[in-house]
CSV table of C-alpha atoms in Angstrom, one decimal:
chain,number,residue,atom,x,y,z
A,1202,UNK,CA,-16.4,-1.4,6.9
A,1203,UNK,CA,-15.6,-1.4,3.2
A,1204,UNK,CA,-17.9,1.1,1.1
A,1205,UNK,CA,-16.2,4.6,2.9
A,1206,UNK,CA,-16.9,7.1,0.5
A,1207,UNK,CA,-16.1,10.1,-0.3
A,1208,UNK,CA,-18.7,12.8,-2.9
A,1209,UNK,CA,-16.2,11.5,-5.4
A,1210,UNK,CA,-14.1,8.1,-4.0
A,1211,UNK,CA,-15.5,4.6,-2.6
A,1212,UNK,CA,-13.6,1.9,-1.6
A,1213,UNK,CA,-14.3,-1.8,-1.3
A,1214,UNK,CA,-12.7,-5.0,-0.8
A,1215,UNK,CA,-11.0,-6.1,-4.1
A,1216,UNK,CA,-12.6,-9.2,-5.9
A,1217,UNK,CA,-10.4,-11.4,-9.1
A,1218,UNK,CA,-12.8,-9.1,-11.2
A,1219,UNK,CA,-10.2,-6.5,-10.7
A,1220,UNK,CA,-7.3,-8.3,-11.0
A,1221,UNK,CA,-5.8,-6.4,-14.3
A,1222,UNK,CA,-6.7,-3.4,-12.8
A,1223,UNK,CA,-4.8,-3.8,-9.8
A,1224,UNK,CA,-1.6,-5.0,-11.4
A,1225,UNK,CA,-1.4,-2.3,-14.0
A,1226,UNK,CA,-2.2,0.6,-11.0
A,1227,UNK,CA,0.2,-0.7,-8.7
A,1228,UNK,CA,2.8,-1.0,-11.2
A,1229,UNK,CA,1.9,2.5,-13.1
A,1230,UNK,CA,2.5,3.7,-9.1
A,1231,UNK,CA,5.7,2.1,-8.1
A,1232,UNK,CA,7.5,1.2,-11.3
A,1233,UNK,CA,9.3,3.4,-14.3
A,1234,UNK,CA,8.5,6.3,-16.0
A,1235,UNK,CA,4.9,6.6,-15.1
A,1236,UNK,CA,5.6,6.6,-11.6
A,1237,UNK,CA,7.5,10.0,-11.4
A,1238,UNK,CA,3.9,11.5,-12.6
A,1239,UNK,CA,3.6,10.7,-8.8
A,1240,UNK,CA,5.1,13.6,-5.7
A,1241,UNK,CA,6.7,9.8,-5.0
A,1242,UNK,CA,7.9,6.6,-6.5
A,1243,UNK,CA,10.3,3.5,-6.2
A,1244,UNK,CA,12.1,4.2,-9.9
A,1245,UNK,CA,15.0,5.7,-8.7
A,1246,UNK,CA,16.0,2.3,-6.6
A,1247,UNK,CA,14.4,-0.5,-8.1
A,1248,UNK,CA,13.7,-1.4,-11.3
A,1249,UNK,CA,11.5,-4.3,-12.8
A,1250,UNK,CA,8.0,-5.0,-11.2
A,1251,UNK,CA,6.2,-4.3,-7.8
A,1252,UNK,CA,4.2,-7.1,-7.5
A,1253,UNK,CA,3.2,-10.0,-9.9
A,1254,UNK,CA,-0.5,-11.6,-10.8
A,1255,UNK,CA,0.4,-14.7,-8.3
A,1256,UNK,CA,1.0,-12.3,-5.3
A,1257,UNK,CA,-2.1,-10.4,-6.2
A,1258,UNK,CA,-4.4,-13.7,-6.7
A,1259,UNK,CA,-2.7,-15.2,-3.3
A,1260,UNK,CA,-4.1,-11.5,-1.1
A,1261,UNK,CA,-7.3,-11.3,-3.3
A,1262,UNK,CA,-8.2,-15.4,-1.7
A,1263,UNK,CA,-6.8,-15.0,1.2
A,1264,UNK,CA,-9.4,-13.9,4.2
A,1265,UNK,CA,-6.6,-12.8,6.6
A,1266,UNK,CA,-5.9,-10.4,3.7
A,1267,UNK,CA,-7.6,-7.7,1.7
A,1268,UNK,CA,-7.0,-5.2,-1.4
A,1269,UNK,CA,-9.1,-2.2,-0.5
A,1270,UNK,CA,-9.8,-0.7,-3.8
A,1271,UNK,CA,-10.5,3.1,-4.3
A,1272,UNK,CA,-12.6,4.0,-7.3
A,1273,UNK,CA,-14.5,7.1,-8.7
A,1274,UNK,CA,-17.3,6.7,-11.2
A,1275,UNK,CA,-16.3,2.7,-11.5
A,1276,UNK,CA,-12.7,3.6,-12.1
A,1277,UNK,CA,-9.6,2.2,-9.9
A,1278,UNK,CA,-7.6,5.1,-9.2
A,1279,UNK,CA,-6.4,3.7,-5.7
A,1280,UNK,CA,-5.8,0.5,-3.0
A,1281,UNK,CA,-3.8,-0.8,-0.9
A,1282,UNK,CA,-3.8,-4.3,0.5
A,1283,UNK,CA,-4.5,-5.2,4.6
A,1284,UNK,CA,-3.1,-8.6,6.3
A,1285,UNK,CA,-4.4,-9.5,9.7
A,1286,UNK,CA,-1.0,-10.4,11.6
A,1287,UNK,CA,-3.1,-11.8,14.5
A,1288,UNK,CA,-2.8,-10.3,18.1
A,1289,UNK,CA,-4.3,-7.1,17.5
A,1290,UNK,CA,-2.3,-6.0,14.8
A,1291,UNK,CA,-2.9,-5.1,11.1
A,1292,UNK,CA,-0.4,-4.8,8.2
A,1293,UNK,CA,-0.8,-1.6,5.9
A,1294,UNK,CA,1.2,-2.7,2.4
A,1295,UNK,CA,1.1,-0.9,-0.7
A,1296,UNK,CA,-0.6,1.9,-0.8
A,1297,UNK,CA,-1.2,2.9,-4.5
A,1298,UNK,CA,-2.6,6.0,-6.0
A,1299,UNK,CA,-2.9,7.0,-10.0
A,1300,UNK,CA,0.6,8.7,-10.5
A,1301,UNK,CA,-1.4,11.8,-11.8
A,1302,UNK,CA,-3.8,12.3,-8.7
A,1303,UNK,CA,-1.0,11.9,-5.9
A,1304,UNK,CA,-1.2,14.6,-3.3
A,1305,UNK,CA,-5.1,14.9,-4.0
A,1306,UNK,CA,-5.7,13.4,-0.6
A,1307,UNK,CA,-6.6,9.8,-2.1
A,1308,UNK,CA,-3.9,8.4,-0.2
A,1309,UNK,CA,-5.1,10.4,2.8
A,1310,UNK,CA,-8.6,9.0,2.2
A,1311,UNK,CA,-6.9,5.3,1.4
A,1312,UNK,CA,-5.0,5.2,4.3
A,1313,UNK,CA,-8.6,6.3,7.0
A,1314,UNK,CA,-10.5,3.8,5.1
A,1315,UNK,CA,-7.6,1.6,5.8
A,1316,UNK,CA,-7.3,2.0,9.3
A,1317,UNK,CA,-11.5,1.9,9.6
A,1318,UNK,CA,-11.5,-1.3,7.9
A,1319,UNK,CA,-8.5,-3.1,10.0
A,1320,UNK,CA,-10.4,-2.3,13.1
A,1321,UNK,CA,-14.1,-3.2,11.6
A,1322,UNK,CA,-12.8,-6.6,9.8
A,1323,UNK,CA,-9.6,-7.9,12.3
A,1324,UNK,CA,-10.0,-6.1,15.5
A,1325,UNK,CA,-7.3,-4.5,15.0
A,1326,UNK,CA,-5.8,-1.9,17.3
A,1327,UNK,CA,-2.6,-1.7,15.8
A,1328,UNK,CA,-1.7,-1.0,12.0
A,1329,UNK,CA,2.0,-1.8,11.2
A,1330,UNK,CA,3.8,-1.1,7.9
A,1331,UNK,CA,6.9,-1.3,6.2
A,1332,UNK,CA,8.7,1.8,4.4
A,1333,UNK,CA,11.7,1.6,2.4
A,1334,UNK,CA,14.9,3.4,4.1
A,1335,UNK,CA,15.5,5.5,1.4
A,1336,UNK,CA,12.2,6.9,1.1
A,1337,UNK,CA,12.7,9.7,3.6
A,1338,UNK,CA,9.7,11.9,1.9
A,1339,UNK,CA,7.1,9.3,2.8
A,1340,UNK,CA,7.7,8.2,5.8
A,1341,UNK,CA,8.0,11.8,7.0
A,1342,UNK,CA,4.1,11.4,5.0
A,1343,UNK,CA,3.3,8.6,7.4
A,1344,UNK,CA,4.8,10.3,10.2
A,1345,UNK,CA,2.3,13.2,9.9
A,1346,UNK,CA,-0.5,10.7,9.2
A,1347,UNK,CA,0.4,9.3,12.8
A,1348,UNK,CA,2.7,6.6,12.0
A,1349,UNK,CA,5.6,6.6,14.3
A,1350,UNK,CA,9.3,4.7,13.8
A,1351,UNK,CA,9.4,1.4,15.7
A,1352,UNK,CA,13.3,1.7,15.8
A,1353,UNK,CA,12.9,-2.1,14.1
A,1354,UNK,CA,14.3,-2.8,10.0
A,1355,UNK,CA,13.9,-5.3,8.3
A,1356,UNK,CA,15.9,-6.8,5.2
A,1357,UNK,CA,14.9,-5.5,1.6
A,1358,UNK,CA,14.4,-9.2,-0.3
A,1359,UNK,CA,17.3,-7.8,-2.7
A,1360,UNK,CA,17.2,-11.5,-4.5
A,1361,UNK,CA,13.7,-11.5,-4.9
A,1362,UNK,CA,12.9,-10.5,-8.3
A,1363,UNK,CA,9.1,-10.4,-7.5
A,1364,UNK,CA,9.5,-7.4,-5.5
A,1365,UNK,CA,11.8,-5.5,-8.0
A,1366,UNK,CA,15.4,-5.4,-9.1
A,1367,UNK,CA,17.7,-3.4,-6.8
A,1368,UNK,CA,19.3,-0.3,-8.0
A,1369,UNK,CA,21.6,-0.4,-4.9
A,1370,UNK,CA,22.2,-3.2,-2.7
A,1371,UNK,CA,21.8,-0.9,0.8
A,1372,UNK,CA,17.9,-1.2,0.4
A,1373,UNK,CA,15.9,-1.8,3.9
A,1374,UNK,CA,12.7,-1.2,5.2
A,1375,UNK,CA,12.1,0.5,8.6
A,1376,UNK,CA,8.5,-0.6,10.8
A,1377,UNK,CA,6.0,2.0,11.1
A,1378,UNK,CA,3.3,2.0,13.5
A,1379,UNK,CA,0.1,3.5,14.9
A,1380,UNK,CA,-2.4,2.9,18.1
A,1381,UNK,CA,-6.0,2.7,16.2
A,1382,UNK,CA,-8.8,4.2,18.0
């Protein structure tokens, strides 16, 4: 299913090609100063990075995984990365959009494209995800994208470095999920 476009956004599988293109969107989206460009951001509870090169090079070679890039005119400005968790299920992990285009409807866009490409490359018929507890403002964005609270957590990896340094030690994620068509 990858190549959904829009007049102006196309999306594709993500190759090694666009492997320093990734890491500095995803970090310019999650991480520091540039991220409060964005209508949301991870600053204000962790600090240090989102991802690293390694993680990104393990999901770029991996076939139960994708990055689904979003580009206009050959430029990233958007992805997201898909794992197929087997059974009928897809996970949906982070979504990134240019801080300075958020709540353009690229994430919007990302997140259909997303859900098209679950169902067209794993057969999937679920799409689970994974939203930090104190991000009330997006998942009340997932929620009206059809996403729906689980009732499950699941712990923050507060002594993972990889993922980012903790600002406060109460971090969790909650488990999203939606039926695909």
């Amino acid at each position: 299913m990858s190549g959904l476009a829009t007049p102006a956004l196309s999306t594709r599988a993500g190759t090694l090609e666009d492997l320093p293109a990734l890491h500095a969107l995803i970090e310019r989206a999650y991480r520091g100063e540039t991220a409060r460009k964005g209508w949301t951001n991870e600053a204000d509870l962790l600090d240090g990075q989102r991802t690293d090169v390694a993680e990104l090079t393990d999901i770029l070679t991996d076939p139960a995984r994708v990055m689904l890039v979003g580009e206009e005119a050959g430029t990233l400005v958007a992805c997201l990365q898909l794992v197929d968790e087997g059974a009928g299920t897809a996970y949906l992990g982070m979504l990134s959009v240019e801080p300075e285009r958020q709540a353009g409807g690229l994430g919007r866009f990302m997140i259909a494209a997303a859900e098209a490409e679950a169902v067209a490359r794993f057969g999937a018929r679920t799409m689970r995800m994974t939203v930090i507890r104190q991000r009330p403002e997006l998942i009340a964005w997932y929620e009206r994208r059809g996403y729906a609270l689980t009732g499950e957590t699941e712990p923050f990896p507060l002594s993972d470095e990889r993922f980012g340094l903790p600002r406060r030690q109460d971090l969790e994620f909650l488990v999203l999920e939606k039926t695909l068509a």
